[in-house]
PDB file of C-alpha atoms in Angstrom:
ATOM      1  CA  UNK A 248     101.445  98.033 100.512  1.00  0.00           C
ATOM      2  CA  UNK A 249     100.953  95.082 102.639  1.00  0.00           C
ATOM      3  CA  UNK A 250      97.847  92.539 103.024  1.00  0.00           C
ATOM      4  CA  UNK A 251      96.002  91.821 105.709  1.00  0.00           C
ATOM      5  CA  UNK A 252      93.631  89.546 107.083  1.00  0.00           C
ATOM      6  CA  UNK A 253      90.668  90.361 109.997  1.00  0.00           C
ATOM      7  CA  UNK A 254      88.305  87.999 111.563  1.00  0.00           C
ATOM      8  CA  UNK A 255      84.962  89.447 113.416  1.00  0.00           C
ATOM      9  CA  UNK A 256      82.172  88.994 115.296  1.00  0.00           C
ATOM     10  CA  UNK A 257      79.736  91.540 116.242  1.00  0.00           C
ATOM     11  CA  UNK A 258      77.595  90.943 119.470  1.00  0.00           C
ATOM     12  CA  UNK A 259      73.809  90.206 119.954  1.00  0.00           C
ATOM     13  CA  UNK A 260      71.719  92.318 117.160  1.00  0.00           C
ATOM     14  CA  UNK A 261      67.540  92.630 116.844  1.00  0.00           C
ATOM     15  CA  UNK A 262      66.595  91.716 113.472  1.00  0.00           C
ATOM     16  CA  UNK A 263      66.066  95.199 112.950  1.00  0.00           C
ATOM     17  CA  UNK A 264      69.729  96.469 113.923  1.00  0.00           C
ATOM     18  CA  UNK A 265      71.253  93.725 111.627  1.00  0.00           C
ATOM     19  CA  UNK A 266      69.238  95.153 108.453  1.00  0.00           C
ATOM     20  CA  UNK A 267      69.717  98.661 109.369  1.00  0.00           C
ATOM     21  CA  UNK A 268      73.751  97.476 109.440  1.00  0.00           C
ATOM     22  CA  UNK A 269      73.308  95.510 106.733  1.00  0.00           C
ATOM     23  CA  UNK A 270      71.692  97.980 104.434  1.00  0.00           C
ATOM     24  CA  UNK A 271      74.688 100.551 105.284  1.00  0.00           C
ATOM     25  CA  UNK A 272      77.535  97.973 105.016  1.00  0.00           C
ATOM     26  CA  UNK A 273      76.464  96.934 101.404  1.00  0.00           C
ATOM     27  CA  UNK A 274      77.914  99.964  99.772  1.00  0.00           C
ATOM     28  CA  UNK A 275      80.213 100.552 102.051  1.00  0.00           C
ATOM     29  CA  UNK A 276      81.757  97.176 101.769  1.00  0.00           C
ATOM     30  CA  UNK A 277      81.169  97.876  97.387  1.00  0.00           C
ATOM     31  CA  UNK A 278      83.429 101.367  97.290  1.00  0.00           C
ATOM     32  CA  UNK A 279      85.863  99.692  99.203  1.00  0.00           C
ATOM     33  CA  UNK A 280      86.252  96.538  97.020  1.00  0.00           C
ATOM     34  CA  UNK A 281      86.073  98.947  94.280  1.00  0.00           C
ATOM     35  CA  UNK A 282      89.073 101.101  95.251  1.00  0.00           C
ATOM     36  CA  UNK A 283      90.800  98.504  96.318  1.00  0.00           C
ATOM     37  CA  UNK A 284      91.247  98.218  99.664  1.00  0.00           C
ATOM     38  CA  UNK A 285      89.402  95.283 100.435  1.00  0.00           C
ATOM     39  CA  UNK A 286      90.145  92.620  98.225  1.00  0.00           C
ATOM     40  CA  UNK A 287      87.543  89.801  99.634  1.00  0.00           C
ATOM     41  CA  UNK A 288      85.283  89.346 102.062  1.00  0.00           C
ATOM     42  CA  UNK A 289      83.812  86.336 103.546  1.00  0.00           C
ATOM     43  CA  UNK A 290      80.993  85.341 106.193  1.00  0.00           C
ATOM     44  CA  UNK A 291      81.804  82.856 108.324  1.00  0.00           C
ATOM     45  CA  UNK A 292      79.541  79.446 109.146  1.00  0.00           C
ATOM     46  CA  UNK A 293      78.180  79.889 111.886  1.00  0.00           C
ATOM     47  CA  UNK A 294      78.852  83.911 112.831  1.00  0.00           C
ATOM     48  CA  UNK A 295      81.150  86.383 111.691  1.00  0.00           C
ATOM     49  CA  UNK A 296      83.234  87.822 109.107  1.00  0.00           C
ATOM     50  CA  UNK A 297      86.847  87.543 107.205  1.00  0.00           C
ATOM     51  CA  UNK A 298      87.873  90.263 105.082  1.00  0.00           C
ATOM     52  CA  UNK A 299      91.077  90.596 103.325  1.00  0.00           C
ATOM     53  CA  UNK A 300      92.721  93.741 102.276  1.00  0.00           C
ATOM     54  CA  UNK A 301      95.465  96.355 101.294  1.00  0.00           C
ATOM     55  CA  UNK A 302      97.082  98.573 103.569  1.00  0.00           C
ATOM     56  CA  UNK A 303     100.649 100.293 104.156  1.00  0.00           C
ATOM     57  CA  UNK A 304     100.751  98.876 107.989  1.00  0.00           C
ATOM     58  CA  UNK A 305      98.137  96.703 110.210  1.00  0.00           C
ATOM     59  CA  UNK A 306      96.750 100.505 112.142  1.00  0.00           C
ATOM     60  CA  UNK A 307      95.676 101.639 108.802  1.00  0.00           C
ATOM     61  CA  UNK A 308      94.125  98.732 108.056  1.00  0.00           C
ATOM     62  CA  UNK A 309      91.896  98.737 111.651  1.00  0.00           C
ATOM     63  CA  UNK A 310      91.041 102.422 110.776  1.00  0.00           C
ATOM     64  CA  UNK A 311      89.676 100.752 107.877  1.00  0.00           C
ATOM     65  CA  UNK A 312      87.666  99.123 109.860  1.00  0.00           C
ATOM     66  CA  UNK A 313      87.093 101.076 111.887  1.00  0.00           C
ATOM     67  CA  UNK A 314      85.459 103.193 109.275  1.00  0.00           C
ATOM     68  CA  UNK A 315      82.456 100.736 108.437  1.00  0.00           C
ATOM     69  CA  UNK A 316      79.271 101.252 109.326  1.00  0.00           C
ATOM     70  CA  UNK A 317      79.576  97.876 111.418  1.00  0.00           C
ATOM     71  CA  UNK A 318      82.199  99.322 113.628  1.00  0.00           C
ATOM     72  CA  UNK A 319      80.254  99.919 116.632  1.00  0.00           C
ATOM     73  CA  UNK A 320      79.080  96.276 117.111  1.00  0.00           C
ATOM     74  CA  UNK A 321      82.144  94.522 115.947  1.00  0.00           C
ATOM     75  CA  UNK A 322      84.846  93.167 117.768  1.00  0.00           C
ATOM     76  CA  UNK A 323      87.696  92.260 115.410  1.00  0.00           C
ATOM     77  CA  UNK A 324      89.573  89.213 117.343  1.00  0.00           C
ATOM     78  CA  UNK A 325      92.878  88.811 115.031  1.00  0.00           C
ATOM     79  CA  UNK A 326      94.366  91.284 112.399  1.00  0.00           C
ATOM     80  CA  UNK A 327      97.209  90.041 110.467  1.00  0.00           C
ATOM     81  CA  UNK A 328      99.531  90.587 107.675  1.00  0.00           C
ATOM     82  CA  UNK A 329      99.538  87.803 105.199  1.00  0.00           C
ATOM     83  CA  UNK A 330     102.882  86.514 103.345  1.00  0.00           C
ATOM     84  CA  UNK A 331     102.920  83.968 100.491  1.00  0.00           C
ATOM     85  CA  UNK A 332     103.555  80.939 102.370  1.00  0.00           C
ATOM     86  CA  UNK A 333     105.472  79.072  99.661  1.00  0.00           C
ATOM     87  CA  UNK A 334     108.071  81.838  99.509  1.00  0.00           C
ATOM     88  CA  UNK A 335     108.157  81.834 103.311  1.00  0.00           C
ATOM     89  CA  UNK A 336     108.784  77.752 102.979  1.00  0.00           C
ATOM     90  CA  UNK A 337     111.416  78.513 100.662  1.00  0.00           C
ATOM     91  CA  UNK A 338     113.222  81.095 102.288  1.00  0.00           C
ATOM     92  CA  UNK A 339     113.222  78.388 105.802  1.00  0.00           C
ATOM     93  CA  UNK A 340     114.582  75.908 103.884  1.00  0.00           C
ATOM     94  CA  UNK A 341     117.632  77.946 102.122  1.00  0.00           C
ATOM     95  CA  UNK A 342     118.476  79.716 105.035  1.00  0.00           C
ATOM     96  CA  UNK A 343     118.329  76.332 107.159  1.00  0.00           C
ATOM     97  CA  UNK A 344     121.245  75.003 104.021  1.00  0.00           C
ATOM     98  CA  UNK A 345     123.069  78.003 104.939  1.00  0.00           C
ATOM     99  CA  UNK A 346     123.140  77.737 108.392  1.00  0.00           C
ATOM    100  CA  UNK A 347     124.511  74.014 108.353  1.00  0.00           C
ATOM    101  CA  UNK A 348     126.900  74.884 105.526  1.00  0.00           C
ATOM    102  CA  UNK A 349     130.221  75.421 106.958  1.00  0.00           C
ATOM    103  CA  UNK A 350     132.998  77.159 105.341  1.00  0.00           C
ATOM    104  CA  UNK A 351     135.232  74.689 103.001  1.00  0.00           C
ATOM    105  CA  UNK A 352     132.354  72.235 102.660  1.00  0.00           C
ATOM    106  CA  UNK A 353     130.810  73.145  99.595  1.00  0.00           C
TER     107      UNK A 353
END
């Protein structure tokens, strides 16, 4: 299981689509951060939406999406799998020491 990270905006929306949306995506959005698959979920200043999640490749995770009640006026603009960056930073920097470590120089 991998995480992943999506950022969305949804186009133009009467007041009365938004709450209509809204009133679906509440529960929606609760089952899902109850079983897991959505670990967090943020709004945005000033428009749209980044929700972080679980999910065995970055497809599953868009049919996750893809599932909400939102997904017909949401365009998500970047899905990606997240790493801890400290172990990345640590895994440049030792295999930058190995690369410049010749044999006999130790």
């Amino acid at each position: 299981m991998a995480t992943f990270v999506a950022i969305g905006h949804h186009g133009p929306l009467t007041e009365a689509e938004a709450l209509d949306i809204a009133q679906r995506q509440v529960p929606w959005f609760e089952a899902r951060l109850a079983d897991g698959s959505i670990r967090q979920i943020y709004a945005l200043v000033g428009g749209g939406r980044l929700v972080i999640g679980e999910a065995d490749s970055a497809t599953e995770f868009e049919a996750l999406l893809a599932s909400g009640p939102d997904a017909p006026t949401r365009a998500w603009s970047r899905i990606a799998e997240l790493r801890d960056g400290l172990e990345i930073a640590r895994e440049y920097v030792l295999a930058s020491r190995e690369a410049r470590t010749e044999p006999g120089d130790e």
